């Protein structure tokens, strides 16, 4: 009897896990930039730019698109990190980097799909 319950429970758990995996929507593209003082990135699912600040006065992720839009998302020593929500055009490109001040250190530019 115990074996029957154990197998039934395992089958139910496996079925539930498969259902969750089948309905999960993966992000189309994710980029991460790092400069030694901060890191940031772009999450296409939800069009979010984020930055985590580690050292210095403040850090920001600077970004621009291939259709003329640009901006930055910043965090200070007081906030530590933030996420900025934007509405990007689908099937486009975004280019971003993270910079920290007053050190003036920026990561390399990274390009990704929106």
mmCIF file of C-alpha atoms in Angstrom:
data_model
loop_
_atom_site.group_PDB
_atom_site.id
_atom_site.type_symbol
_atom_site.label_atom_id
_atom_site.label_comp_id
_atom_site.label_asym_id
_atom_site.label_seq_id
_atom_site.Cartn_x
_atom_site.Cartn_y
_atom_site.Cartn_z
ATOM 1 C CA UNK A 1 0.000 0.000 0.000
ATOM 2 C CA UNK A 2 2.816 2.387 0.834
ATOM 3 C CA UNK A 3 4.466 1.876 -2.524
ATOM 4 C CA UNK A 4 1.215 2.727 -4.315
ATOM 5 C CA UNK A 5 0.879 6.045 -2.423
ATOM 6 C CA UNK A 6 4.536 6.918 -2.974
ATOM 7 C CA UNK A 7 4.258 6.262 -6.718
ATOM 8 C CA UNK A 8 1.026 8.257 -6.914
ATOM 9 C CA UNK A 9 2.605 11.186 -5.092
ATOM 10 C CA UNK A 10 5.720 11.068 -7.293
ATOM 11 C CA UNK A 11 3.560 10.943 -10.437
ATOM 12 C CA UNK A 12 1.497 13.923 -9.229
ATOM 13 C CA UNK A 13 4.621 15.948 -8.421
ATOM 14 C CA UNK A 14 6.204 15.131 -11.776
ATOM 15 C CA UNK A 15 2.994 16.071 -13.592
ATOM 16 C CA UNK A 16 2.697 19.370 -11.730
ATOM 17 C CA UNK A 17 6.348 20.183 -12.432
ATOM 18 C CA UNK A 18 5.891 19.479 -16.142
ATOM 19 C CA UNK A 19 2.806 21.721 -16.229
ATOM 20 C CA UNK A 20 4.715 24.590 -14.599
ATOM 21 C CA UNK A 21 7.658 24.182 -16.966
ATOM 22 C CA UNK A 22 5.387 24.018 -19.998
ATOM 23 C CA UNK A 23 3.569 27.249 -19.083
ATOM 24 C CA UNK A 24 6.610 29.283 -17.966
ATOM 25 C CA UNK A 25 7.459 32.078 -20.393
ATOM 26 C CA UNK A 26 11.228 32.467 -20.769
ATOM 27 C CA UNK A 27 12.796 35.871 -21.337
ATOM 28 C CA UNK A 28 13.608 36.413 -24.993
ATOM 29 C CA UNK A 29 16.973 38.006 -24.321
ATOM 30 C CA UNK A 30 18.958 38.903 -21.230
ATOM 31 C CA UNK A 31 22.168 40.916 -21.055
ATOM 32 C CA UNK A 32 24.462 41.531 -18.095
ATOM 33 C CA UNK A 33 27.175 44.196 -17.900
ATOM 34 C CA UNK A 34 29.812 44.481 -15.146
ATOM 35 C CA UNK A 35 32.570 47.001 -14.456
ATOM 36 C CA UNK A 36 34.036 45.865 -11.112
ATOM 37 C CA UNK A 37 32.031 48.443 -9.118
ATOM 38 C CA UNK A 38 28.508 47.609 -10.283
ATOM 39 C CA UNK A 39 26.525 45.341 -12.533
ATOM 40 C CA UNK A 40 23.379 45.825 -14.512
ATOM 41 C CA UNK A 41 21.465 44.476 -17.413
ATOM 42 C CA UNK A 42 18.401 44.204 -19.581
ATOM 43 C CA UNK A 43 15.523 41.757 -19.192
ATOM 44 C CA UNK A 44 13.410 41.685 -22.325
ATOM 45 C CA UNK A 45 10.418 40.054 -20.658
ATOM 46 C CA UNK A 46 8.901 43.194 -19.141
ATOM 47 C CA UNK A 47 11.447 45.551 -20.728
ATOM 48 C CA UNK A 48 13.418 46.133 -17.543
ATOM 49 C CA UNK A 49 16.842 47.716 -17.111
ATOM 50 C CA UNK A 50 18.438 47.099 -13.708
ATOM 51 C CA UNK A 51 21.554 48.183 -11.833
ATOM 52 C CA UNK A 52 23.212 46.936 -8.617
ATOM 53 C CA UNK A 53 25.679 49.428 -7.117
ATOM 54 C CA UNK A 54 28.646 48.130 -5.048
ATOM 55 C CA UNK A 55 31.264 50.914 -4.698
ATOM 56 C CA UNK A 56 31.583 54.649 -5.373
ATOM 57 C CA UNK A 57 28.977 57.410 -5.201
ATOM 58 C CA UNK A 58 26.564 56.009 -7.777
ATOM 59 C CA UNK A 59 26.289 53.722 -10.784
ATOM 60 C CA UNK A 60 24.050 53.760 -13.812
ATOM 61 C CA UNK A 61 23.187 51.648 -16.819
ATOM 62 C CA UNK A 62 23.261 53.771 -19.950
ATOM 63 C CA UNK A 63 21.280 52.398 -22.886
ATOM 64 C CA UNK A 64 20.112 53.234 -26.397
ATOM 65 C CA UNK A 65 18.052 51.463 -29.037
ATOM 66 C CA UNK A 66 18.434 51.091 -32.779
ATOM 67 C CA UNK A 67 15.261 53.190 -33.249
ATOM 68 C CA UNK A 68 16.494 56.352 -31.494
ATOM 69 C CA UNK A 69 15.474 55.888 -27.871
ATOM 70 C CA UNK A 70 17.965 56.292 -25.006
ATOM 71 C CA UNK A 71 18.083 56.570 -21.235
ATOM 72 C CA UNK A 72 19.741 55.531 -18.026
ATOM 73 C CA UNK A 73 18.802 53.691 -14.869
ATOM 74 C CA UNK A 74 20.816 54.677 -11.782
ATOM 75 C CA UNK A 75 21.443 53.601 -8.201
ATOM 76 C CA UNK A 76 23.338 55.344 -5.410
ATOM 77 C CA UNK A 77 25.193 54.046 -2.385
ATOM 78 C CA UNK A 78 22.012 54.713 -0.378
ATOM 79 C CA UNK A 79 19.696 52.677 -2.627
ATOM 80 C CA UNK A 80 22.134 49.928 -3.595
ATOM 81 C CA UNK A 81 20.125 48.920 -6.620
ATOM 82 C CA UNK A 82 17.072 49.634 -8.702
ATOM 83 C CA UNK A 83 15.031 48.354 -11.609
ATOM 84 C CA UNK A 84 13.627 50.704 -14.231
ATOM 85 C CA UNK A 85 10.647 49.665 -16.302
ATOM 86 C CA UNK A 86 10.517 50.781 -19.945
ATOM 87 C CA UNK A 87 8.260 49.926 -22.849
ATOM 88 C CA UNK A 88 10.616 48.945 -25.660
ATOM 89 C CA UNK A 89 9.658 48.263 -29.253
ATOM 90 C CA UNK A 90 9.637 44.534 -29.952
ATOM 91 C CA UNK A 91 12.092 42.916 -32.386
ATOM 92 C CA UNK A 92 14.617 45.734 -32.042
ATOM 93 C CA UNK A 93 18.119 46.096 -30.584
ATOM 94 C CA UNK A 94 19.272 47.613 -27.297
ATOM 95 C CA UNK A 95 22.873 48.515 -26.468
ATOM 96 C CA UNK A 96 23.915 49.088 -22.861
ATOM 97 C CA UNK A 97 26.817 49.515 -20.449
ATOM 98 C CA UNK A 98 27.231 50.148 -16.728
ATOM 99 C CA UNK A 99 29.276 53.087 -15.368
ATOM 100 C CA UNK A 100 30.321 54.046 -11.833
ATOM 101 C CA UNK A 101 31.138 57.556 -10.620
ATOM 102 C CA UNK A 102 33.310 59.255 -9.489
ATOM 103 C CA UNK A 103 35.671 56.498 -10.634
ATOM 104 C CA UNK A 104 34.589 57.055 -14.236
ATOM 105 C CA UNK A 105 34.776 53.322 -14.930
ATOM 106 C CA UNK A 106 32.434 51.911 -17.568
ATOM 107 C CA UNK A 107 31.978 48.400 -18.884
ATOM 108 C CA UNK A 108 32.124 47.595 -22.559
ATOM 109 C CA UNK A 109 28.951 48.105 -24.590
ATOM 110 C CA UNK A 110 26.753 45.027 -25.017
ATOM 111 C CA UNK A 111 24.058 44.700 -27.682
ATOM 112 C CA UNK A 112 20.988 42.504 -27.413
ATOM 113 C CA UNK A 113 17.479 41.910 -28.758
ATOM 114 C CA UNK A 114 14.411 43.531 -27.211
#
